[in-house]
Tab-separated table of C-alpha atoms in Angstrom:
chain	number	residue	atom	x	y	z
T	1	MET	CA	-19.859	-45.048	103.972
T	2	ILE	CA	-22.933	-42.663	103.321
T	3	ASP	CA	-25.098	-42.033	106.892
T	4	GLU	CA	-28.294	-41.600	106.377
T	5	ILE	CA	-28.695	-39.142	109.017
T	6	LEU	CA	-25.240	-37.371	109.661
T	7	ASP	CA	-24.693	-36.848	105.797
T	8	LEU	CA	-28.330	-35.064	105.251
T	9	PRO	CA	-28.611	-31.076	104.836
T	10	ALA	CA	-29.454	-29.664	108.967
T	11	GLU	CA	-33.010	-28.208	107.762
T	12	SER	CA	-33.735	-31.899	106.932
T	13	VAL	CA	-32.605	-33.382	110.145
T	14	ARG	CA	-34.387	-30.270	111.790
T	15	GLN	CA	-37.359	-31.553	109.958
T	16	ALA	CA	-36.999	-35.113	111.330
T	17	TYR	CA	-36.822	-33.620	114.974
T	18	ARG	CA	-39.867	-31.706	114.180
T	19	GLY	CA	-41.673	-34.602	113.249
T	20	GLY	CA	-40.841	-37.308	116.036
T	21	THR	CA	-39.072	-39.165	113.602
T	22	LEU	CA	-35.456	-38.240	114.963
T	23	SER	CA	-34.111	-37.240	118.248
T	24	PRO	CA	-30.785	-35.606	119.138
T	25	VAL	CA	-30.012	-38.448	121.479
T	26	ASP	CA	-30.154	-40.560	117.830
T	27	VAL	CA	-27.667	-38.178	116.303
T	28	LEU	CA	-25.392	-37.669	118.904
T	29	ASP	CA	-24.841	-41.869	118.949
T	30	ARG	CA	-24.304	-41.786	115.476
T	31	THR	CA	-21.700	-38.716	115.966
T	32	LEU	CA	-19.875	-40.483	118.613
T	33	ALA	CA	-19.972	-43.712	116.724
T	34	ARG	CA	-18.297	-41.717	113.825
T	35	ILE	CA	-15.655	-40.005	115.770
T	36	GLU	CA	-14.367	-43.470	117.148
T	37	THR	CA	-14.142	-44.487	113.342
T	38	ARG	CA	-13.182	-41.451	111.591
T	39	ASN	CA	-11.152	-39.475	113.899
T	40	PRO	CA	-7.671	-42.497	113.787
T	41	THR	CA	-7.319	-41.087	110.501
T	42	ILE	CA	-7.552	-37.405	110.815
T	43	ASN	CA	-6.653	-36.561	114.496
T	44	ALA	CA	-8.794	-33.218	114.925
T	45	PHE	CA	-9.977	-33.834	118.548
T	46	ALA	CA	-8.384	-32.137	121.163
T	47	TYR	CA	-11.140	-34.161	124.081
T	48	VAL	CA	-14.362	-35.234	123.198
T	49	ASP	CA	-17.010	-34.306	125.699
T	50	THR	CA	-19.416	-37.753	125.653
T	51	ALA	CA	-21.018	-36.434	129.191
T	52	GLY	CA	-21.573	-32.848	128.343
T	53	ALA	CA	-22.801	-33.523	124.823
T	54	ARG	CA	-25.440	-36.285	126.424
T	55	ASN	CA	-26.782	-33.968	128.476
T	56	ALA	CA	-27.495	-31.373	126.180
T	57	ALA	CA	-29.010	-33.823	123.684
T	58	GLN	CA	-31.381	-35.294	126.041
T	59	ALA	CA	-32.156	-31.703	127.036
T	60	SER	CA	-32.867	-30.917	123.324
T	61	SER	CA	-34.776	-33.819	122.687
T	62	ARG	CA	-36.502	-32.786	125.620
T	63	ARG	CA	-37.698	-29.646	124.000
T	64	TRP	CA	-38.134	-30.803	120.526
T	65	ASP	CA	-41.077	-33.123	122.677
T	66	SER	CA	-42.907	-30.007	123.679
T	67	GLY	CA	-42.016	-28.035	120.479
T	68	THR	CA	-40.386	-25.832	122.234
T	69	PRO	CA	-36.245	-26.089	120.479
T	70	LEU	CA	-34.473	-22.873	120.937
T	71	SER	CA	-32.543	-22.378	117.806
T	72	PRO	CA	-31.813	-24.053	114.307
T	73	LEU	CA	-28.522	-25.289	115.959
T	74	ASP	CA	-30.994	-26.552	119.120
T	75	GLY	CA	-29.942	-30.626	118.885
T	76	LEU	CA	-27.306	-30.506	116.375
T	77	PRO	CA	-23.941	-31.721	117.227
T	78	VAL	CA	-20.680	-28.754	116.696
T	79	THR	CA	-17.660	-28.586	117.704
T	80	ILE	CA	-15.175	-25.433	119.477
T	81	LYS	CA	-11.880	-24.713	119.093
T	82	ASP	CA	-9.209	-25.773	121.612
T	83	SER	CA	-8.922	-22.227	121.931
T	84	VAL	CA	-12.463	-21.443	123.092
T	85	HIS	CA	-13.175	-21.726	126.572
T	86	ALA	CA	-16.115	-23.740	127.902
T	87	VAL	CA	-16.978	-24.760	131.536
T	88	GLY	CA	-15.294	-28.323	132.323
T	89	THR	CA	-13.496	-28.994	129.169
T	90	PRO	CA	-9.437	-28.407	128.781
T	91	TRP	CA	-8.193	-25.037	127.163
T	92	ARG	CA	-4.372	-25.572	125.930
T	93	HIS	CA	-3.944	-23.955	123.091
T	94	GLY	CA	-2.574	-26.318	120.941
T	95	CYS	CA	0.456	-26.780	123.191
T	96	ALA	CA	2.258	-29.336	125.010
T	97	ALA	CA	3.319	-27.126	127.780
T	98	ASN	CA	-0.152	-26.768	128.543
T	99	ALA	CA	-1.066	-30.176	128.887
T	100	ASP	CA	-1.373	-29.734	132.938
T	101	LEU	CA	-3.403	-26.501	132.952
T	102	PRO	CA	-6.718	-26.787	135.177
T	103	ASP	CA	-10.062	-27.020	132.653
T	104	SER	CA	-11.634	-23.341	131.930
T	105	THR	CA	-14.238	-22.292	134.576
T	106	PHE	CA	-15.873	-19.969	132.066
T	107	ASP	CA	-17.511	-20.382	128.969
T	108	ALA	CA	-16.163	-17.690	126.447
T	109	PRO	CA	-18.765	-15.891	124.810
T	110	PRO	CA	-18.839	-18.333	121.369
T	111	ALA	CA	-19.334	-21.005	123.461
T	112	ALA	CA	-22.019	-19.378	125.773
T	113	ARG	CA	-24.266	-18.575	122.673
T	114	LEU	CA	-23.966	-21.859	121.374
T	115	LYS	CA	-25.097	-23.869	124.895
T	116	GLU	CA	-27.908	-20.852	125.599
T	117	ALA	CA	-28.794	-22.091	121.589
T	118	GLY	CA	-29.189	-25.424	122.577
T	119	ALA	CA	-26.427	-26.794	120.252
T	120	VAL	CA	-24.433	-30.143	121.379
T	121	ILE	CA	-21.220	-29.600	121.761
T	122	VAL	CA	-19.331	-32.618	121.306
T	123	GLY	CA	-15.741	-31.640	121.908
T	124	LYS	CA	-12.930	-29.211	120.816
T	125	THR	CA	-10.860	-29.640	117.839
T	126	THR	CA	-6.713	-29.364	117.399
T	127	MET	CA	-4.815	-26.206	116.572
T	128	PRO	CA	-0.697	-25.678	116.807
T	129	ASP	CA	1.001	-24.032	118.870
T	130	PHE	CA	-0.552	-20.442	120.230
T	131	GLY	CA	-2.601	-20.660	116.966
T	132	MET	CA	0.650	-19.197	115.187
T	133	MET	CA	0.888	-21.757	112.531
T	134	ALA	CA	-1.114	-21.788	109.452
T	135	ALA	CA	-1.068	-25.668	109.529
T	136	GLY	CA	-2.596	-28.598	111.345
T	137	VAL	CA	0.913	-29.617	113.658
T	138	SER	CA	1.175	-29.115	117.035
T	139	SER	CA	3.401	-30.182	119.477
T	140	LEU	CA	0.618	-31.577	121.527
T	141	TYR	CA	-1.632	-33.037	119.519
T	142	GLY	CA	0.419	-34.004	116.649
T	143	VAL	CA	-0.429	-33.784	112.965
T	144	THR	CA	-4.063	-33.150	111.971
T	145	ARG	CA	-5.021	-34.650	108.811
T	146	ASN	CA	-7.051	-33.748	105.504
T	147	PRO	CA	-9.817	-36.361	105.111
T	148	TRP	CA	-9.420	-35.633	101.422
T	149	ASN	CA	-6.017	-37.243	101.455
T	150	PRO	CA	-4.722	-37.594	104.763
T	151	SER	CA	-1.066	-36.585	103.575
T	152	ARG	CA	-2.389	-33.269	103.128
T	153	ASN	CA	-2.541	-30.684	105.441
T	154	THR	CA	-5.460	-29.178	106.665
T	155	GLY	CA	-4.119	-25.684	106.601
T	156	GLY	CA	-4.170	-23.721	110.303
T	157	SER	CA	-4.942	-22.512	112.570
T	158	SER	CA	-8.691	-24.294	113.158
T	159	ALA	CA	-7.048	-27.210	112.118
T	160	GLY	CA	-9.259	-29.506	114.184
T	161	ALA	CA	-12.319	-27.903	113.209
T	162	GLY	CA	-11.778	-28.231	108.863
T	163	ALA	CA	-10.732	-32.175	109.888
T	164	CYS	CA	-14.020	-32.616	111.169
T	165	LEU	CA	-16.450	-30.946	109.405
T	166	ALA	CA	-14.517	-32.312	105.859
T	167	SER	CA	-14.864	-36.039	107.151
T	168	GLY	CA	-18.890	-35.263	108.315
T	169	ILE	CA	-18.302	-34.817	112.207
T	170	GLY	CA	-20.835	-31.650	113.187
T	171	PHE	CA	-22.767	-29.401	111.410
T	172	SER	CA	-21.166	-26.691	111.630
T	173	ALA	CA	-18.184	-25.522	113.951
T	174	VAL	CA	-16.642	-21.924	115.942
T	175	GLY	CA	-12.811	-21.471	114.882
T	176	SER	CA	-10.927	-18.753	115.105
T	177	ASP	CA	-9.201	-16.477	112.586
T	178	ILE	CA	-6.305	-14.036	113.776
T	179	ALA	CA	-4.489	-14.072	109.807
T	180	GLY	CA	-6.844	-16.418	107.935
T	181	SER	CA	-7.545	-19.389	110.624
T	182	VAL	CA	-10.750	-19.954	109.865
T	183	ARG	CA	-10.580	-19.415	106.228
T	184	LEU	CA	-7.231	-21.291	105.303
T	185	PRO	CA	-8.604	-24.669	106.905
T	186	ALA	CA	-11.565	-23.852	104.758
T	187	GLY	CA	-9.745	-23.276	101.820
T	188	HIS	CA	-7.696	-26.720	102.448
T	189	CYS	CA	-10.796	-29.030	103.318
T	190	GLY	CA	-13.636	-27.638	101.260
T	191	LEU	CA	-15.914	-26.199	103.367
T	192	VAL	CA	-17.287	-22.521	104.008
T	193	ALA	CA	-16.100	-19.736	106.791
T	194	LEU	CA	-16.281	-16.441	107.752
T	195	LYS	CA	-13.796	-14.386	109.078
T	196	PRO	CA	-16.653	-11.692	110.310
T	197	THR	CA	-16.067	-7.818	110.848
T	198	GLN	CA	-14.029	-7.476	113.494
T	199	GLY	CA	-16.628	-7.277	116.880
T	200	ARG	CA	-19.412	-9.047	114.895
T	201	ILE	CA	-18.926	-12.113	116.767
T	202	PRO	CA	-17.813	-11.502	120.536
T	203	HIS	CA	-15.052	-13.079	121.877
T	204	THR	CA	-12.340	-13.258	124.607
T	205	ALA	CA	-10.013	-11.863	125.202
T	206	PRO	CA	-11.267	-8.571	123.464
T	207	SER	CA	-9.104	-7.818	119.954
T	208	THR	CA	-9.039	-5.876	116.782
T	209	MET	CA	-7.255	-8.741	114.832
T	210	ARG	CA	-8.555	-11.665	115.896
T	211	SER	CA	-12.621	-13.093	115.494
T	212	ALA	CA	-14.121	-15.798	116.414
T	213	GLY	CA	-15.772	-17.943	112.802
T	214	PRO	CA	-18.535	-19.798	111.696
T	215	MET	CA	-17.581	-22.871	109.800
T	216	GLY	CA	-19.561	-25.194	108.300
T	217	ARG	CA	-20.135	-27.416	105.065
T	218	THR	CA	-22.741	-25.067	103.415
T	219	VAL	CA	-23.575	-21.188	103.754
T	220	ASP	CA	-26.503	-22.227	105.485
T	221	ASP	CA	-24.605	-24.010	108.086
T	222	VAL	CA	-22.609	-20.768	108.758
T	223	LEU	CA	-25.419	-18.575	108.881
T	224	ASP	CA	-27.354	-20.675	111.326
T	225	MET	CA	-24.026	-20.319	113.635
T	226	TYR	CA	-23.477	-16.430	112.875
T	227	ASP	CA	-27.328	-16.124	113.650
T	228	VAL	CA	-26.513	-17.287	117.035
T	229	LEU	CA	-22.926	-16.065	117.699
T	230	THR	CA	-23.561	-12.469	117.320
T	231	GLY	CA	-24.356	-9.753	119.333
T	232	ALA	CA	-22.741	-7.604	122.154
T	233	ASP	CA	-21.254	-9.259	125.082
T	234	PRO	CA	-19.712	-7.026	127.737
T	235	ARG	CA	-16.830	-9.026	128.143
T	236	ASP	CA	-15.557	-8.130	124.437
T	237	LEU	CA	-15.268	-4.225	124.607
T	238	TRP	CA	-14.884	-4.398	120.581
T	239	SER	CA	-18.249	-6.254	120.113
T	240	LEU	CA	-21.071	-4.865	118.099
T	241	PRO	CA	-24.873	-4.577	118.681
T	242	PRO	CA	-27.122	-7.106	117.408
T	243	GLU	CA	-27.898	-6.452	114.090
T	244	THR	CA	-31.360	-4.189	113.656
T	245	THR	CA	-32.866	-6.845	110.665
T	246	PRO	CA	-33.769	-10.121	110.137
T	247	LEU	CA	-31.094	-12.555	109.204
T	248	ALA	CA	-31.436	-12.743	104.941
T	249	ARG	CA	-30.550	-15.892	103.740
T	250	GLU	CA	-31.642	-15.932	99.953
T	251	PRO	CA	-28.829	-15.523	97.460
T	252	LEU	CA	-27.241	-12.327	96.894
T	253	SER	CA	-27.777	-11.656	92.843
T	254	PRO	CA	-24.405	-10.125	91.426
T	255	ILE	CA	-26.353	-8.099	88.785
T	256	GLY	CA	-24.940	-5.070	88.465
T	257	LEU	CA	-22.554	-5.164	91.649
T	258	ARG	CA	-18.841	-4.412	91.096
T	259	ILE	CA	-16.313	-7.403	91.423
T	260	GLY	CA	-12.567	-6.419	91.924
T	261	LEU	CA	-10.498	-9.756	91.300
T	262	LEU	CA	-7.586	-9.429	93.050
T	263	THR	CA	-4.732	-11.874	91.731
T	264	THR	CA	-1.901	-10.785	93.239
T	265	LEU	CA	-0.898	-8.813	95.915
T	266	GLY	CA	2.121	-7.407	94.010
T	267	THR	CA	5.257	-8.451	96.075
T	268	SER	CA	4.022	-12.403	96.374
T	269	SER	CA	5.545	-15.351	94.172
T	270	GLY	CA	2.568	-15.528	92.669
T	271	VAL	CA	-0.349	-18.175	92.582
T	272	GLU	CA	-0.533	-21.619	91.419
T	273	ASP	CA	-2.293	-21.966	87.739
T	274	ALA	CA	-4.405	-24.308	89.239
T	275	VAL	CA	-5.712	-21.927	91.986
T	276	SER	CA	-5.679	-19.213	89.227
T	277	ALA	CA	-7.944	-21.700	87.236
T	278	VAL	CA	-10.549	-21.853	90.107
T	279	LEU	CA	-10.894	-18.153	90.750
T	280	ALA	CA	-11.167	-17.420	87.113
T	281	ASP	CA	-14.040	-19.862	87.262
T	282	ALA	CA	-15.594	-17.974	89.900
T	283	ALA	CA	-14.892	-14.655	88.348
T	284	ALA	CA	-16.835	-16.191	85.269
T	285	ALA	CA	-19.855	-17.114	86.967
T	286	LEU	CA	-20.061	-13.891	88.654
T	287	ALA	CA	-19.936	-12.192	85.071
T	288	ASP	CA	-22.298	-14.237	83.508
T	289	GLY	CA	-24.600	-13.527	86.336
T	290	GLY	CA	-24.591	-9.690	85.757
T	291	ALA	CA	-21.775	-8.488	87.682
T	292	ASP	CA	-19.233	-5.994	86.576
T	293	VAL	CA	-15.770	-7.911	87.317
T	294	SER	CA	-12.346	-6.298	86.299
T	295	VAL	CA	-9.031	-7.411	87.763
T	296	MET	CA	-7.306	-5.465	90.368
T	297	ALA	CA	-4.213	-3.826	90.006
T	298	PRO	CA	-1.769	-5.160	92.465
T	299	VAL	CA	-1.823	-3.237	96.054
T	300	PHE	CA	1.529	-3.056	97.179
T	301	ALA	CA	4.801	-2.297	95.681
T	302	ASP	CA	6.536	-3.190	98.372
T	303	ASP	CA	6.658	-6.296	100.257
T	304	PRO	CA	4.737	-5.740	103.602
T	305	TYR	CA	4.306	-8.947	105.374
T	306	PRO	CA	7.855	-8.331	107.416
T	307	ALA	CA	6.002	-5.857	109.560
T	308	LEU	CA	3.305	-7.820	109.747
T	309	ASP	CA	5.276	-11.623	110.568
T	310	ARG	CA	7.483	-9.085	113.502
T	311	LEU	CA	3.902	-8.449	115.532
T	312	PHE	CA	3.136	-12.017	115.137
T	313	GLN	CA	6.382	-13.120	116.296
T	314	VAL	CA	5.751	-10.541	119.295
T	315	ARG	CA	2.379	-11.940	120.321
T	316	ALA	CA	3.907	-15.445	120.397
T	317	ALA	CA	6.826	-14.033	122.177
T	318	ALA	CA	4.939	-12.979	124.874
T	319	GLU	CA	2.943	-15.900	124.875
T	320	LEU	CA	6.176	-17.858	125.039
T	321	GLN	CA	7.454	-15.835	127.821
T	322	SER	CA	4.298	-16.663	129.773
T	323	ILE	CA	5.108	-20.283	130.235
T	324	ARG	CA	7.355	-21.593	132.601
T	325	ALA	CA	11.062	-21.579	132.017
T	326	ASP	CA	11.329	-25.420	132.450
T	327	LEU	CA	8.498	-26.103	129.908
T	328	ARG	CA	9.403	-23.688	127.272
T	329	GLU	CA	11.529	-26.210	125.284
T	330	LEU	CA	8.091	-28.118	125.092
T	331	VAL	CA	6.387	-25.690	122.678
T	332	HIS	CA	7.069	-26.686	118.728
T	333	PRO	CA	10.614	-25.660	117.493
T	334	ALA	CA	9.156	-24.370	114.542
T	335	ILE	CA	7.346	-21.610	116.866
T	336	ARG	CA	10.031	-21.465	119.144
T	337	ASP	CA	12.606	-20.511	116.759
T	338	TRP	CA	10.473	-18.046	114.501
T	339	CYS	CA	9.359	-16.280	117.482
T	340	GLY	CA	12.721	-15.876	118.867
T	341	PRO	CA	13.943	-13.020	117.522
T	342	GLY	CA	10.019	-11.114	118.754
T	343	ALA	CA	11.849	-11.232	122.392
T	344	GLY	CA	14.382	-8.775	121.140
T	345	LEU	CA	12.491	-6.150	119.458
T	346	SER	CA	11.850	-3.060	121.642
T	347	ALA	CA	8.941	-1.177	122.061
T	348	THR	CA	9.857	1.271	119.455
T	349	ASP	CA	10.282	-1.723	117.234
T	350	PHE	CA	6.864	-2.687	117.762
T	351	ALA	CA	5.382	0.978	117.722
T	352	ARG	CA	6.792	1.257	114.052
T	353	ASP	CA	6.188	-2.570	112.981
T	354	GLY	CA	2.577	-1.396	113.862
T	355	GLU	CA	2.464	1.873	112.144
T	356	ALA	CA	3.731	-0.053	109.187
T	357	VAL	CA	0.683	-2.774	109.026
T	358	ALA	CA	-1.771	0.183	109.531
T	359	ARG	CA	-0.738	1.725	106.388
T	360	SER	CA	-0.748	-0.938	104.459
T	361	ALA	CA	-4.092	-1.989	105.696
T	362	GLU	CA	-5.394	1.515	104.257
T	363	LEU	CA	-3.617	0.816	100.998
T	364	MET	CA	-5.572	-2.551	100.681
T	365	ARG	CA	-8.843	-0.950	102.265
T	366	ALA	CA	-8.752	2.084	99.364
T	367	ALA	CA	-7.824	-0.767	96.943
T	368	CYS	CA	-11.401	-2.369	97.747
T	369	ALA	CA	-13.185	0.363	97.988
T	370	GLY	CA	-13.914	1.090	93.935
T	371	PHE	CA	-15.867	-2.137	94.600
T	372	ASP	CA	-19.000	-3.678	96.032
T	373	TYR	CA	-17.230	-7.127	96.876
T	374	VAL	CA	-13.635	-8.249	95.929
T	375	LEU	CA	-13.093	-12.023	94.755
T	376	ALA	CA	-9.386	-13.581	95.921
T	377	PRO	CA	-7.533	-16.920	96.691
T	378	VAL	CA	-7.774	-18.029	99.798
T	379	ILE	CA	-3.841	-19.719	99.318
T	380	PRO	CA	-1.992	-19.262	96.342
T	381	THR	CA	-1.083	-23.089	96.470
T	382	VAL	CA	-3.141	-26.446	96.708
T	383	GLY	CA	-2.254	-27.079	99.961
T	384	PHE	CA	1.334	-28.874	101.317
T	385	PRO	CA	2.291	-32.131	103.118
T	386	ALA	CA	0.362	-32.902	106.004
T	387	GLU	CA	3.590	-32.838	108.797
T	388	ASP	CA	5.065	-29.363	106.823
T	389	CYS	CA	4.547	-26.107	109.262
T	390	GLY	CA	3.610	-24.517	106.181
T	391	LEU	CA	5.095	-23.325	102.996
T	392	ASP	CA	7.744	-21.536	104.519
T	393	PRO	CA	9.015	-23.246	108.157
T	394	SER	CA	11.034	-20.356	108.882
T	395	GLN	CA	7.663	-17.797	108.210
T	396	PRO	CA	5.116	-20.339	109.546
T	397	LEU	CA	2.347	-17.663	108.428
T	398	GLY	CA	4.104	-16.699	105.597
T	399	HIS	CA	1.599	-17.644	103.083
T	400	CYS	CA	-1.365	-16.354	104.303
T	401	GLY	CA	-1.232	-12.873	102.713
T	402	PHE	CA	-4.655	-13.291	101.019
T	403	THR	CA	-6.297	-13.885	103.874
T	404	ALA	CA	-4.378	-11.968	106.567
T	405	TRP	CA	-4.777	-8.210	106.060
T	406	PHE	CA	-8.603	-8.547	105.922
T	407	ASN	CA	-8.156	-9.072	109.635
T	408	GLN	CA	-5.984	-6.076	109.608
T	409	THR	CA	-8.842	-4.030	107.435
T	410	ALA	CA	-11.693	-5.785	109.746
T	411	GLN	CA	-13.675	-6.441	106.191
T	412	PRO	CA	-15.527	-9.470	106.133
T	413	ALA	CA	-13.953	-11.970	104.369
T	414	ALA	CA	-15.937	-15.953	103.806
T	415	ALA	CA	-13.999	-18.520	102.251
T	416	LEU	CA	-15.903	-21.282	99.771
T	417	CYS	CA	-14.740	-24.226	97.659
T	418	PHE	CA	-14.851	-23.581	93.753
T	419	GLY	CA	-12.966	-26.282	92.447
T	420	PHE	CA	-10.566	-29.250	93.059
T	421	SER	CA	-7.427	-29.760	91.587
T	422	ASP	CA	-5.699	-33.528	92.004
T	423	GLY	CA	-8.754	-34.347	93.978
T	424	MET	CA	-7.823	-31.604	96.672
T	425	PRO	CA	-10.606	-28.809	97.431
T	426	VAL	CA	-9.299	-25.187	95.717
T	427	GLY	CA	-11.254	-22.272	97.832
T	428	ILE	CA	-11.892	-18.722	96.951
T	429	GLN	CA	-12.520	-16.307	99.187
T	430	VAL	CA	-15.608	-13.353	98.964
T	431	VAL	CA	-14.684	-10.023	100.856
T	432	GLY	CA	-16.912	-7.253	101.190
T	433	PRO	CA	-17.044	-4.030	103.371
T	434	ARG	CA	-17.202	-3.030	107.164
T	435	PHE	CA	-20.062	-4.772	108.426
T	436	ALA	CA	-21.549	-6.201	105.324
T	437	ASP	CA	-21.534	-9.706	106.958
T	438	THR	CA	-24.318	-11.211	105.745
T	439	GLU	CA	-24.189	-10.037	102.334
T	440	VAL	CA	-21.153	-11.428	102.247
T	441	LEU	CA	-22.594	-14.725	102.805
T	442	ARG	CA	-25.392	-14.203	100.356
T	443	LEU	CA	-23.089	-13.468	97.883
T	444	THR	CA	-20.809	-16.709	99.013
T	445	LYS	CA	-24.546	-18.663	98.719
T	446	TRP	CA	-25.311	-17.470	95.017
T	447	LEU	CA	-20.979	-18.629	94.238
T	448	GLU	CA	-22.049	-21.740	96.309
T	449	GLY	CA	-25.219	-22.445	93.894
T	450	ARG	CA	-22.852	-22.106	90.538
T	451	ARG	CA	-20.514	-24.122	91.284
T	452	PRO	CA	-18.973	-26.231	88.747
T	453	VAL	CA	-18.020	-29.602	90.879
T	454	ALA	CA	-20.513	-31.690	93.357
T	455	MET	CA	-19.300	-32.214	96.588
T	456	ALA	CA	-19.027	-35.694	97.603
T	457	TRP	CA	-17.448	-35.451	100.834
T	458	PRO	CA	-14.889	-37.796	101.544
T	459	GLU	CA	-14.431	-40.964	104.189
T	460	PRO	CA	-11.208	-40.296	105.225
T	461	VAL	CA	-8.802	-43.308	104.812
T	462	ALA	CA	-5.736	-43.634	106.999
T	463	ALA	CA	-2.831	-42.258	104.286
T	464	GLN	CA	-0.503	-45.448	103.121
T	465	PRO	CA	3.431	-45.110	105.080
T	466	PRO	CA	6.762	-43.964	102.438
T	467	GLY	CA	6.562	-47.200	100.078
T	468	GLY	CA	3.132	-48.075	100.984
T	469	ASN	CA	1.152	-49.952	98.614
């Protein structure tokens, strides 16, 4: 059922706040009611912070009444991923072995920035164990389901964030992305998301590979959150200083732009026809808009993924070993089995793999350097079943090739739904040079305005059991 408030554009809600016809408390009440009715189907919440959200909404209502909102996010319900620390809320990293950890005692940079902006954080969203699975499957939370079809996967690791937004819960969300973890759920769930230039959005622990990233139903939603989240934070030594120019929001015209079309990595099994067709539609829209679009040559002659996969294995194995020995069996078996070999790799093995990944990243950077922007798939298929840990359970991140290399090059990359296949969204990726985050979002907004299909957001309906009618 369409809600005349929750399904409005965010700017319409802000206008109602300004005019006094609606308050943040009203919107929170509707959001909590929607969580009650829709979350049982999608299983997207790790924790609902009713008391904290109500306090934030009441404070926001007072600011709007006095004409002193803190930001465009003031009073808007948002969510944060399980992996983002926020005072007084649980941090479980998707894993049943962490179920009894004490609640967080500090706000990670994304949570701190949202609170400073007056956003109403309604809760924390689900993720797979350690964030090391590109699927909505967790030993602690179970299966998170896609609102477009609950028998289908949300992607991961920001699984719950994707499911919440697609089901109309919250106006935007914070996810995090180490190999595609905001872009993949966006691709599966029909959303917009940005993996920023590393350092553009501060996060803890500092990383040159992982970034916090904004997610939303529209590019404007993502721009609103991006504006709040960016800027230096002393706790993240890689964080970048604030951008010196005001945030531009108008669509970026493609006239005269050189666009590379990345249709293959050169070593994978290929992209499904339905995904290729949607990518071709986006390329045609850019060409019709005045861009010079050309297909890129395959980037890799040899498969670069095994070395990257081993780096991920070592990362996950280290986290597994940090868990008390008697609790390790609670970690999802797909993660335990996959990362186990990582514990046996030597320091020199790890160094060699790091060097190999750096060489592959340079190949990708150099391949993109001849273009102003690159257009690519998000995932090579139109999703997979909700209960699956990926396209290949032995490599839970193995289908992330089109996303993961832009974490290694540190380039900003946005995801956008640009079509459907059998009722499921199909996402594309817009990639730009380092530090061109705003321009990437503006070009994504131009494409959003040329999307050949309307976004009629789903009302989640429980999946039928096997053999059901």
